[in-house]
Short mmCIF file of C-alpha atoms in Angstrom, two decimals:
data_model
loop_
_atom_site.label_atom_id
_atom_site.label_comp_id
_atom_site.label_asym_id
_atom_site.label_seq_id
_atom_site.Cartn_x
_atom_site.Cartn_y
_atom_site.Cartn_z
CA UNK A 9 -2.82 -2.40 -22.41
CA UNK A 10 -3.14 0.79 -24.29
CA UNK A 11 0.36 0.19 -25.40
CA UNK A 12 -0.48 -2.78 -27.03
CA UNK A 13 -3.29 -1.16 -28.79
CA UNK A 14 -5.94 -3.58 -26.60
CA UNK A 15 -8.01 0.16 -26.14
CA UNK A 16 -11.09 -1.50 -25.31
CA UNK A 17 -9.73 -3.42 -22.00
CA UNK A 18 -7.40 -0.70 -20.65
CA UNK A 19 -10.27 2.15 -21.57
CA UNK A 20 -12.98 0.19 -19.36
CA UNK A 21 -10.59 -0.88 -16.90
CA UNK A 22 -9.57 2.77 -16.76
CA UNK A 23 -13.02 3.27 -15.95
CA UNK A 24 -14.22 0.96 -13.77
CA UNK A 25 -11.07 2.09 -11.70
CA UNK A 26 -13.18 4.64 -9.85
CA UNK A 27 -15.24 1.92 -8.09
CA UNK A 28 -12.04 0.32 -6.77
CA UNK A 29 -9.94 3.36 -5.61
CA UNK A 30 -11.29 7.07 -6.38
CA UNK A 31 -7.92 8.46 -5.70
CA UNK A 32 -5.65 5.94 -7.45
CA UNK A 33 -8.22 6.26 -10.64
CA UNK A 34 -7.62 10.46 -10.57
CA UNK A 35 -3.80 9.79 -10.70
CA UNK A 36 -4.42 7.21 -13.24
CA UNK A 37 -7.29 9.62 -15.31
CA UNK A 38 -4.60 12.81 -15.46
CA UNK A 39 -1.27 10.77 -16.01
CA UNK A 40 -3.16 8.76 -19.23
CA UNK A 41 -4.99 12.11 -20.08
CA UNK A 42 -1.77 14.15 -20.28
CA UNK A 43 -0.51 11.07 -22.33
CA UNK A 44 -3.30 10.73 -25.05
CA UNK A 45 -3.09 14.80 -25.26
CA UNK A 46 0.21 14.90 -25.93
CA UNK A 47 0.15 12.22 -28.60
CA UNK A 48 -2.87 13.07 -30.09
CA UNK A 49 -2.20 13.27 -33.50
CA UNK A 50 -0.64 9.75 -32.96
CA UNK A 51 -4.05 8.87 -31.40
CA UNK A 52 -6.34 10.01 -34.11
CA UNK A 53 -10.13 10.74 -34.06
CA UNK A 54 -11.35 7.02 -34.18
CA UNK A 55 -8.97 5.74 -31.74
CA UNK A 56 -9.96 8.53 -29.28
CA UNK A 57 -13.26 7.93 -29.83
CA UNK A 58 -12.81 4.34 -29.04
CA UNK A 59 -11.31 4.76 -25.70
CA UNK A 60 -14.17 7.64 -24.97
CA UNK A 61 -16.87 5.12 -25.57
CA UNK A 62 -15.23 2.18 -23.53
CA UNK A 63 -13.63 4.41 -21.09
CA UNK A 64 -17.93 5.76 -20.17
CA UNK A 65 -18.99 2.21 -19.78
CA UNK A 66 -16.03 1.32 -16.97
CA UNK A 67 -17.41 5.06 -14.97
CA UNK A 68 -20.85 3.93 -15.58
CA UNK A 69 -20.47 1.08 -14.06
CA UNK A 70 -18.25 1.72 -11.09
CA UNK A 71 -21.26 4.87 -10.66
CA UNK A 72 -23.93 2.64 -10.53
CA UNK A 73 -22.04 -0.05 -8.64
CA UNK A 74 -20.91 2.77 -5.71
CA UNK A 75 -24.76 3.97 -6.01
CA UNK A 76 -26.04 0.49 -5.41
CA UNK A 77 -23.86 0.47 -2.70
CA UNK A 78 -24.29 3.80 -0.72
CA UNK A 79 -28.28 3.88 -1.27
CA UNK A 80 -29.10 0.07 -0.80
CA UNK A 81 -26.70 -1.96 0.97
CA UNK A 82 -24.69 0.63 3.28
CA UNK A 83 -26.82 0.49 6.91
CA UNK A 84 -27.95 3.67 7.21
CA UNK A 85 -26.08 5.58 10.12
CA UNK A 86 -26.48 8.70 11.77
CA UNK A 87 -23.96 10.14 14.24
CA UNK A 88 -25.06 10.35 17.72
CA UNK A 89 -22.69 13.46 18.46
CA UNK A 90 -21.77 15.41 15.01
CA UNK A 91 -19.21 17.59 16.97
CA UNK A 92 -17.64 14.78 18.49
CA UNK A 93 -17.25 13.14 15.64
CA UNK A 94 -15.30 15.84 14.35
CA UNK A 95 -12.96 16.09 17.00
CA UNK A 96 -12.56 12.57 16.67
CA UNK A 97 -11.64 12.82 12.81
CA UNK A 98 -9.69 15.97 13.02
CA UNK A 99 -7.75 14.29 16.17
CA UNK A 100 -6.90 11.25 14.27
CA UNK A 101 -5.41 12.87 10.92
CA UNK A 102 -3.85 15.81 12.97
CA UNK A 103 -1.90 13.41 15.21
CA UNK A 104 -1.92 9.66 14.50
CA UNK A 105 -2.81 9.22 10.42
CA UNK A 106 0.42 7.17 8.89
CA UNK A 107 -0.29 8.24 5.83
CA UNK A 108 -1.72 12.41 5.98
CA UNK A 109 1.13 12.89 9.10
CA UNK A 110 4.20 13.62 7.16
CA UNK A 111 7.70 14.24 8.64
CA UNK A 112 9.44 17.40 6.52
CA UNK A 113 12.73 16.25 7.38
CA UNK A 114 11.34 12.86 5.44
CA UNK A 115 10.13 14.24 2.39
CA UNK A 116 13.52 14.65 -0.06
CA UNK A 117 13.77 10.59 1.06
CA UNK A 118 10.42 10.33 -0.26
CA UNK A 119 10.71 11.47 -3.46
CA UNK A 120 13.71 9.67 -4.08
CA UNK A 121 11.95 7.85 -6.79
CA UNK A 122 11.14 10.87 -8.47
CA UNK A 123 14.40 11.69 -8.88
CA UNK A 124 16.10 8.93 -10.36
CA UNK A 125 13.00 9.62 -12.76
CA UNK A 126 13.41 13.09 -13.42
CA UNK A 127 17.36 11.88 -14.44
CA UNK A 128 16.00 9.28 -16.70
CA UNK A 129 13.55 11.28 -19.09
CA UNK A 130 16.48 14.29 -18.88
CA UNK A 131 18.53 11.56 -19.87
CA UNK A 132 16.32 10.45 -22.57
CA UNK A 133 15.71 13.99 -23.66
CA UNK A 134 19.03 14.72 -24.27
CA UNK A 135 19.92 12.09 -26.52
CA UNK A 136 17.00 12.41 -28.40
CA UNK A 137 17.92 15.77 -29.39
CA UNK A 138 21.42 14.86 -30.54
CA UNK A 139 19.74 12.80 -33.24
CA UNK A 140 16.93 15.29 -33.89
CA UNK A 141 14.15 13.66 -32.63
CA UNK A 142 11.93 16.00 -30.94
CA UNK A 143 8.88 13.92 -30.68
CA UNK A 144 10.08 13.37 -26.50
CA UNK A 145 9.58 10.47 -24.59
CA UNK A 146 6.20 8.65 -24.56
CA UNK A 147 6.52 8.01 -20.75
CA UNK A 148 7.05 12.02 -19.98
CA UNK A 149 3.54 13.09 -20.28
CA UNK A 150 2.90 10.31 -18.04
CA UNK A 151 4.78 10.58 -15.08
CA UNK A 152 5.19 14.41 -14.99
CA UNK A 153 1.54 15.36 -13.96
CA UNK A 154 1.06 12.82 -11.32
CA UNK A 155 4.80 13.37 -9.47
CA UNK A 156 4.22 17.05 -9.66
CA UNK A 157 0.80 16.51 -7.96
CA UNK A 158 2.52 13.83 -5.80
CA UNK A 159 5.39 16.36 -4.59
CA UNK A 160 3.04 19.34 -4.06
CA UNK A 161 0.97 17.51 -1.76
CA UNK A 162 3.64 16.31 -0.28
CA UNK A 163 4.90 19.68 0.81
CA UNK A 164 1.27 21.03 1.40
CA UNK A 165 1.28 18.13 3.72
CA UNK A 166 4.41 18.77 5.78
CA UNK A 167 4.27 22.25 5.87
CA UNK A 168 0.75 22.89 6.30
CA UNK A 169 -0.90 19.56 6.94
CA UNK A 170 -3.03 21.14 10.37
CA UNK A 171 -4.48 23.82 8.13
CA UNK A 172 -5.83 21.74 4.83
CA UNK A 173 -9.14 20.89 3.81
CA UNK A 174 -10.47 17.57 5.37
CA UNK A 175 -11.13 17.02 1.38
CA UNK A 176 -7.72 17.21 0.57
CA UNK A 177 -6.30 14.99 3.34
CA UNK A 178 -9.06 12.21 2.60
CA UNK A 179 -7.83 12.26 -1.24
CA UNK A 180 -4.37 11.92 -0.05
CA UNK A 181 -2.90 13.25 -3.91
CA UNK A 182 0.95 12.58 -2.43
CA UNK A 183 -0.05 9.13 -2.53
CA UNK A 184 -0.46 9.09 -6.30
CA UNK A 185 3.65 8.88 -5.77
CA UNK A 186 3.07 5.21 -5.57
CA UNK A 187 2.80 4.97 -9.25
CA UNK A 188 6.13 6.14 -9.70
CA UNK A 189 7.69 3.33 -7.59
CA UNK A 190 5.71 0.94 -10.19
CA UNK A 191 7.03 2.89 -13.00
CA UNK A 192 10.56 3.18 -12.32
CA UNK A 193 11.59 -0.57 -12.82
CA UNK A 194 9.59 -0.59 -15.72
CA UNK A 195 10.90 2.35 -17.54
CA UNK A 196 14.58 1.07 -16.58
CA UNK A 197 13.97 -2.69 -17.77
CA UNK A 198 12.58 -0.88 -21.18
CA UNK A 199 15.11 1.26 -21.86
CA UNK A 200 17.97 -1.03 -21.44
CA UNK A 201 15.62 -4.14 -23.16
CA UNK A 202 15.55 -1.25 -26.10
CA UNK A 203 19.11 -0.63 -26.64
CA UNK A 204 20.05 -3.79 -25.34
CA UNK A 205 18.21 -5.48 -27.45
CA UNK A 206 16.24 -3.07 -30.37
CA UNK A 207 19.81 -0.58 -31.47
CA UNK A 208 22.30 -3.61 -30.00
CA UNK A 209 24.09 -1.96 -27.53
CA UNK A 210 26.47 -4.48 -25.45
CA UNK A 211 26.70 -2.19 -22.25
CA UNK A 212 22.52 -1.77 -22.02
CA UNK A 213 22.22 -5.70 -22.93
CA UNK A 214 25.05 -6.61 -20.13
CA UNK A 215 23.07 -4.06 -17.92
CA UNK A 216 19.63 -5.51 -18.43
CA UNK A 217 20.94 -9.02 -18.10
CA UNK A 218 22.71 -8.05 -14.88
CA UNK A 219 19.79 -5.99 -13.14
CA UNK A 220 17.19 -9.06 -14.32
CA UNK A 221 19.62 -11.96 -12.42
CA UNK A 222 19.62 -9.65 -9.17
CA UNK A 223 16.01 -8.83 -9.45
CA UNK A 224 15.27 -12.50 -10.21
CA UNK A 225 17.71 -13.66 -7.25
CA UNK A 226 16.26 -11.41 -4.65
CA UNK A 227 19.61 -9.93 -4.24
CA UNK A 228 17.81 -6.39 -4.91
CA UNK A 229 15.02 -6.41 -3.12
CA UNK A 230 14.25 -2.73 -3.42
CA UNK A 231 14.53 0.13 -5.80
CA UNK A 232 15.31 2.94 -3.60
CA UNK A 233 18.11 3.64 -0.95
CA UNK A 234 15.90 5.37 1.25
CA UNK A 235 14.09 2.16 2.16
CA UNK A 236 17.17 0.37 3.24
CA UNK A 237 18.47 3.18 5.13
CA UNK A 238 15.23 3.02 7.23
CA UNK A 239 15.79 -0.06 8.78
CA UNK A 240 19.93 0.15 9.34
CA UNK A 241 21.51 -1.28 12.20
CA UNK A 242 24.26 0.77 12.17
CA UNK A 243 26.23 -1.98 14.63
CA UNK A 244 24.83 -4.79 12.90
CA UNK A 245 24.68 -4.94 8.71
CA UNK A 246 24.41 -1.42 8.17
CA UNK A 247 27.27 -1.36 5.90
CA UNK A 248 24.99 -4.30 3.89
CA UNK A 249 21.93 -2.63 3.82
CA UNK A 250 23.16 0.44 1.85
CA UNK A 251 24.82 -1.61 -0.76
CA UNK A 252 21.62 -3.55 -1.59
CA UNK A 253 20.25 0.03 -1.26
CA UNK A 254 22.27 1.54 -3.60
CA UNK A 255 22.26 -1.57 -5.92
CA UNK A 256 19.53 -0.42 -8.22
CA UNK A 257 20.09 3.48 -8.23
CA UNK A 258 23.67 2.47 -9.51
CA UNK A 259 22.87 -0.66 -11.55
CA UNK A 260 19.65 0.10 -12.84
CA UNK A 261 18.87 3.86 -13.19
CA UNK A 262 22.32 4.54 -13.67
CA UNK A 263 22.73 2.48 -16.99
CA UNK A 264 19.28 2.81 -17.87
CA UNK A 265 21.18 7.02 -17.93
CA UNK A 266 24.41 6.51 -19.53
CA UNK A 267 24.07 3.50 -22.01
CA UNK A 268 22.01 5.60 -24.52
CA UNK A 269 25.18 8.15 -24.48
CA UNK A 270 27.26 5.57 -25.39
CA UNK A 271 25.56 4.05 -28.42
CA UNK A 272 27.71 5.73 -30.88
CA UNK A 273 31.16 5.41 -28.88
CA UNK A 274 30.35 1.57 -29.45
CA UNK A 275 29.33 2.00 -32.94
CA UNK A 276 32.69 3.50 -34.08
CA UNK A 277 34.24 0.57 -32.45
CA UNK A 278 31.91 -1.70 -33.95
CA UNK A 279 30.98 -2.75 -30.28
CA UNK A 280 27.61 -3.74 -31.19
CA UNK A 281 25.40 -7.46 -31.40
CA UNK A 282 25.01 -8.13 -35.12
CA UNK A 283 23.34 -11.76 -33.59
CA UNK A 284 20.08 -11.72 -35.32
CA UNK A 285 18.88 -14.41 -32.64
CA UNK A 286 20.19 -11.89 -29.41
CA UNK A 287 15.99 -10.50 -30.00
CA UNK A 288 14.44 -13.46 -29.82
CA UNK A 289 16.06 -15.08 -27.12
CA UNK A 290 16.83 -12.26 -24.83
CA UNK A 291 13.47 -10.72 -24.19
CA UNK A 292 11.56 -14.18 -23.71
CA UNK A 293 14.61 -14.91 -21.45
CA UNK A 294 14.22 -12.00 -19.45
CA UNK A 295 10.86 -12.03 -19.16
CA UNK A 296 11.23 -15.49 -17.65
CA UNK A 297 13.93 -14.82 -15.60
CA UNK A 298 11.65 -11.91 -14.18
CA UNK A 299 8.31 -13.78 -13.86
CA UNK A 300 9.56 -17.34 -12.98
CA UNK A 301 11.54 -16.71 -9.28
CA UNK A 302 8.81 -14.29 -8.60
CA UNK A 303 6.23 -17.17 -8.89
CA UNK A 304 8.46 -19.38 -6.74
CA UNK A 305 8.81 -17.22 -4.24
CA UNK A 306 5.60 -16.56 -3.94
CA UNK A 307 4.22 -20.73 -3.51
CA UNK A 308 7.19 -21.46 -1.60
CA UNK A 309 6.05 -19.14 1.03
CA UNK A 310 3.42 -22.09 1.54
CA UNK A 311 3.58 -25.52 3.00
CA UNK A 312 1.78 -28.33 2.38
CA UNK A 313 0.07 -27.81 5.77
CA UNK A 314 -1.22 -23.67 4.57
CA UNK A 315 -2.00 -25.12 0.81
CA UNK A 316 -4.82 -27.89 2.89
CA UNK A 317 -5.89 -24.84 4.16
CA UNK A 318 -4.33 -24.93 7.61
CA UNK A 319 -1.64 -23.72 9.71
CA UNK A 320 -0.77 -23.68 13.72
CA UNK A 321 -3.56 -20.98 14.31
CA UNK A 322 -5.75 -24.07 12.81
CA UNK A 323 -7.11 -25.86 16.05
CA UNK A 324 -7.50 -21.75 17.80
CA UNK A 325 -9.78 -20.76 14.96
CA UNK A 326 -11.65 -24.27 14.86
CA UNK A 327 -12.51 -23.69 18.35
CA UNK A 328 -13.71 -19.88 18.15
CA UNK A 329 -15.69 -20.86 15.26
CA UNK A 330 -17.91 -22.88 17.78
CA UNK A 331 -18.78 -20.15 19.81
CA UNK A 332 -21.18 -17.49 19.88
CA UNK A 333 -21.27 -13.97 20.36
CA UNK A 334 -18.70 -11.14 19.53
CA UNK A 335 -15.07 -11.76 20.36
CA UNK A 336 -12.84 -9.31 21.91
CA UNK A 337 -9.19 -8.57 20.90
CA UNK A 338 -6.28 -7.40 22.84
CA UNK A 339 -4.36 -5.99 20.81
CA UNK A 340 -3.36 -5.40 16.85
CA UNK A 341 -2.19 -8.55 14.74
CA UNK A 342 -4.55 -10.81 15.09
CA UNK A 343 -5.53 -13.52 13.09
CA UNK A 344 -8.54 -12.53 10.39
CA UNK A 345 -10.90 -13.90 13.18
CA UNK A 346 -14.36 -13.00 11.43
CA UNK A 347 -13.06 -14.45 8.28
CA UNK A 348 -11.56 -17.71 9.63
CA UNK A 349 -14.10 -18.79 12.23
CA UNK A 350 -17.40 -16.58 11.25
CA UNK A 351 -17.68 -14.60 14.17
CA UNK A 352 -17.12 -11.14 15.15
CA UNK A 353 -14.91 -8.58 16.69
CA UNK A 354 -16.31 -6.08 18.77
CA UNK A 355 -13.72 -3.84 16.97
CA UNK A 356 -10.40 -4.12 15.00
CA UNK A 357 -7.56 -1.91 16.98
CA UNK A 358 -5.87 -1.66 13.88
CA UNK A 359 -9.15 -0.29 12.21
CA UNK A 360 -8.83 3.16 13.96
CA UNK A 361 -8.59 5.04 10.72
CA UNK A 362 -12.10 3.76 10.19
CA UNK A 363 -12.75 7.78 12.02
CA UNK A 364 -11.31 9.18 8.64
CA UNK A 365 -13.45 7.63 6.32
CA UNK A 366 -16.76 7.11 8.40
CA UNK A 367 -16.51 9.66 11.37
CA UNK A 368 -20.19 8.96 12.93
CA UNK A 369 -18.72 5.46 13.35
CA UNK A 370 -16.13 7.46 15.63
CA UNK A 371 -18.54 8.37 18.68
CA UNK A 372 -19.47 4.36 19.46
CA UNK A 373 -15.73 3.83 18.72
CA UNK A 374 -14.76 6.04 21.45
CA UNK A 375 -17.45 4.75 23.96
CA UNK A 376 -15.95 0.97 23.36
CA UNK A 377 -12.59 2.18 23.80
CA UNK A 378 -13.68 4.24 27.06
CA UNK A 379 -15.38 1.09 28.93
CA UNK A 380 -14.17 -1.48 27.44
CA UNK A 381 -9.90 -0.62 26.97
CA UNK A 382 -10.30 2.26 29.57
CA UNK A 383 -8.74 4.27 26.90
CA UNK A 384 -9.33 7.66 24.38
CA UNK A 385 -9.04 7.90 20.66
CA UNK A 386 -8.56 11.87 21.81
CA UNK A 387 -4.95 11.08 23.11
CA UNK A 388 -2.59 13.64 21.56
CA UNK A 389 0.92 12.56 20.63
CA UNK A 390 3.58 13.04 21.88
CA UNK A 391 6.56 14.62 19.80
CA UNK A 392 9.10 12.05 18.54
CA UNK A 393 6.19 9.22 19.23
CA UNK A 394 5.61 6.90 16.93
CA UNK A 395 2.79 6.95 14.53
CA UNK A 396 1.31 3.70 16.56
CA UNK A 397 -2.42 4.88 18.03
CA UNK A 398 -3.19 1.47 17.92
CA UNK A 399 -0.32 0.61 20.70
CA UNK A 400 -1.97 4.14 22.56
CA UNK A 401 -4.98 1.87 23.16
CA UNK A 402 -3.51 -1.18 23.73
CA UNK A 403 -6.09 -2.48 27.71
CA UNK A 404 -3.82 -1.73 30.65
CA UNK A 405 -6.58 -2.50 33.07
CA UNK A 406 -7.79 -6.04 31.89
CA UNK A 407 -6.06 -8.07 33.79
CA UNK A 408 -7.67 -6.10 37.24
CA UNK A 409 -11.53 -6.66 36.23
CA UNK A 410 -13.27 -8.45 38.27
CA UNK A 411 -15.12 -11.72 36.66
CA UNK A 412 -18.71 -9.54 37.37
CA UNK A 413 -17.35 -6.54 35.45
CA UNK A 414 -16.40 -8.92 32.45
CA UNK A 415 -20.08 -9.80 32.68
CA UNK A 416 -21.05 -6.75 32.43
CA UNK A 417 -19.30 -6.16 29.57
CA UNK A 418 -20.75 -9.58 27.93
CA UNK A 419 -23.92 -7.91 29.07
CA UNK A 420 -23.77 -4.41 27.24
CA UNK A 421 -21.80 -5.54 24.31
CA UNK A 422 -22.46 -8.75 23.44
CA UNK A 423 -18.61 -10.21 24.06
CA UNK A 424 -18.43 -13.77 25.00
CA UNK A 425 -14.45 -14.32 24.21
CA UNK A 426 -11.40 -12.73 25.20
CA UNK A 427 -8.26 -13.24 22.81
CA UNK A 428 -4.94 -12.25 24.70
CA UNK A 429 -1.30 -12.45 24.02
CA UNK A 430 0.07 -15.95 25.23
CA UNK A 431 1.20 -15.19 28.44
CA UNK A 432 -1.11 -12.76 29.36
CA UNK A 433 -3.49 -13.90 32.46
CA UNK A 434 -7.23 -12.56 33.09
CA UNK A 435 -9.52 -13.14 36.01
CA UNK A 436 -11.69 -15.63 33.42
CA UNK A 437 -11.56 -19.20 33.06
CA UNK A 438 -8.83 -20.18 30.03
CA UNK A 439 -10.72 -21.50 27.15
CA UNK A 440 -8.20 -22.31 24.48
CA UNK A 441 -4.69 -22.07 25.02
CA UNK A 442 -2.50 -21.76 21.84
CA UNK A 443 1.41 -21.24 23.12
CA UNK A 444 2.99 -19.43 22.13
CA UNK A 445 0.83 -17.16 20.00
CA UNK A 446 -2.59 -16.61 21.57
CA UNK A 447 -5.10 -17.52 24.65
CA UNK A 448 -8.73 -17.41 24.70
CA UNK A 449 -10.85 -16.94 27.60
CA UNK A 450 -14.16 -17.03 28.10
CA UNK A 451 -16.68 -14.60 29.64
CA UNK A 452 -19.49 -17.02 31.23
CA UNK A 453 -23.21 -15.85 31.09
CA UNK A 454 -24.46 -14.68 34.81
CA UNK A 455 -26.12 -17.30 36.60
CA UNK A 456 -30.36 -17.25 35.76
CA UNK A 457 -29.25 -15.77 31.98
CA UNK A 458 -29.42 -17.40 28.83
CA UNK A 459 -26.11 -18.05 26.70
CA UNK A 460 -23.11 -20.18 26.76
#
């Protein structure tokens, strides 16, 4: 938006960004920041102005709004045990947190959009210089604050992740890496849209053409190798897998890299579109060609049955929605029960980093998960293990209570449901069986008490 000059929208939305992720909106703040600084004469004293006033509004807002929030409709909550609720916290980040626990041996993997980056704007840099141009690339002073940021977290992280401030691992700063992955594609479509299309170079025109039909055809699915490489079955489509990997870092950011450098061999060969219509057909072309399968995709993931607003989970959730009291879950992946039928969970298992955010919440957590699972959000892990807590807590002693213990449990908690994996059998009459996804079974009230 503040490329197109629209300095109102992007400077509130800029703003406002703070109410919807504080982290995100720092990475965001610094990367535009560095940008308007190093363009400032570009930017003027009006202009700047402009944004300043729009930008205050959008933090205004988001301050009041997060205010309004933490003062008037947050429940006020007081931990019952402060120093558990540390251990519970530190526990959690230490040992189970997917995204503070970083693997060193992952991290060059992880920055392997920064790199095809970092060869882009050296790229660009270069042949700017042959013609003079020192103004550098407008993108630079974008990306370079936030991916240094990024990376130095990200080694803080790995190296020294046990010993950093709980500030610093609730801010999560290697995160702000994400932005790269969204700039990437878009700094590769531009530059070969630019001298495919702007200084009529065949190669970057063939290249943008070609990278659009993939992208468009779902044939590249990704934009780094590393991602691929994850998931290889080595005895299966391995072989696959790294070619669609590699299909963008060659395709893409290599001739987003080498087309510039070979404007002028071109020229001398008078290589080059003189088509005065190659402009305005091109870019609304690719712009459709982007846009249009992605829209396609996206609908065609649902059926007439999901677009009437059900699907085979339909007749499960129409029959929770009649009941009362809190349901309990088994196990992560479950439907969005409170959502779909209006009732409860006595707790999400795939919520547990809910102890990161809000640890006083993290002393009842650990009493559910103690009577209820028979299980400890203190586990440690294991070397090698997983990242999976949630699978840690997973009820192995269910299927052994007695039908007075489960009322005892509808007793201190309020549970009135049980939702298991299909297949799984408790000692409670089946309410709702939905093969072969879920059952539900019900905890009946003791006899002389009220409830169904």
């Amino acid at each position: 938006l503040w490329a197109a000059k629209k300095d109102r929208s992007a400077s509130f939305l800029a703003g406002i960004m703070l109410w919807i992720h504080p982290s995100m909106a720092a990475a965001c703040w610094l990367s535009l920041g560095f940008g308007f600084l190093a363009r400032r004469k570009e930017v003027g004293r009006e202009r700047a102005a402009r944004v300043a006033k729009w930008f205050g509004a959008g933090v205004a807002i988001a301050v009041a709004g997060i205010a309004l929030h933490r003062f008037f409709i947050t429940p006020a909550y007081q931990s019952p045990d402060p120093a558990l609720s540390r251990e519970l916290m530190d526990n959690y980040i230490k040992n189970w947190d997917t995204h503070r626990v970083v693997n060193p041996m992952a991290v060059p993997w992880m920055l392997e959009t920064e790199l095809y980056m970092v060869l882009i704007f050296l790229s660009l840099g270069f042949w700017a210089r042959k013609r003079g141009d020192l103004s550098g690339s407008a993108l630079a002073p974008l990306f370079w604050p936030v991916a240094l940021a990024g990376a130095a977290s990200l080694a803080a992280s790995a190296l020294w992740g046990d010993y950093l401030p709980h500030l610093f691992s609730i801010l999560m700063v290697h995160r702000w890496l994400n932005l790269d992955s969204v700039l990437l594609p878009a700094a590769v479509l531009g530059i070969l849209a630019h001298h495919g299309i702007g200084r009529k170079n065949p190669l970057a025109l063939a290249m943008l053409a070609l990278n659009v039909l993939l992208l468009a055809t779902s044939s590249i699915d990704s934009f780094t190798l590393a991602s691929h490489l994850a998931a290889v079955d080595w005895h299966g489509e391995g072989v696959k897998e790294v070619f669609k990997g590699l299909a963008f870092p060659v395709l893409g950011v290599g001739s987003a890299v080498l087309a510039p450098h070979l404007e002028d061999f071109f020229k001398k060969r008078e290589w080059n579109i003189q088509k005065p219509w190659v402009g305005g057909v091109v870019g609304p072309a690719v712009l459709a060609a982007v846009s249009l399968p992605v829209a396609i995709n996206a609908f065609a993931a649902y059926s007439a049955e999901r677009l009437s607003g059900k699907d085979s989970l339909t007749p499960l959730m129409e029959h929770i929605s009649k009941g009362e009291g809190l349901v309990l879950v088994a196990s992560s992946g479950t439907p969005r029960i409170p959502l779909r039928t209006g009732r409860g969970v006595l707790i999400d298992p795939e919520q547990t980093d809910l102890v990161s955010y809000v640890p006083s919440a993290g002393p009842e957590l650990e009493r559910i998960y103690n009577k209820v699972y028979g299980r400890s959000m203190l586990v440690k892990r294991a070397p090698g293990e997983p990242l999976a807590l949630n699978q840690r807590l997973l009820p192995q002693r269910w299927p052994f209570y007695s039908p007075d213990e489960w009322q005892k449990l509808r007793e201190e908690f309020g549970v009135t449901d049980v939702l298991m994996p299909w297949g799984e059998e408790l000692n409670l009459p089946l309410s709702f069986a939905a093969p072969p996804y879920f059952a539900l079974f019900h905890i009946p009230p003791k006899e002389g008490s009220q409830g169904r």
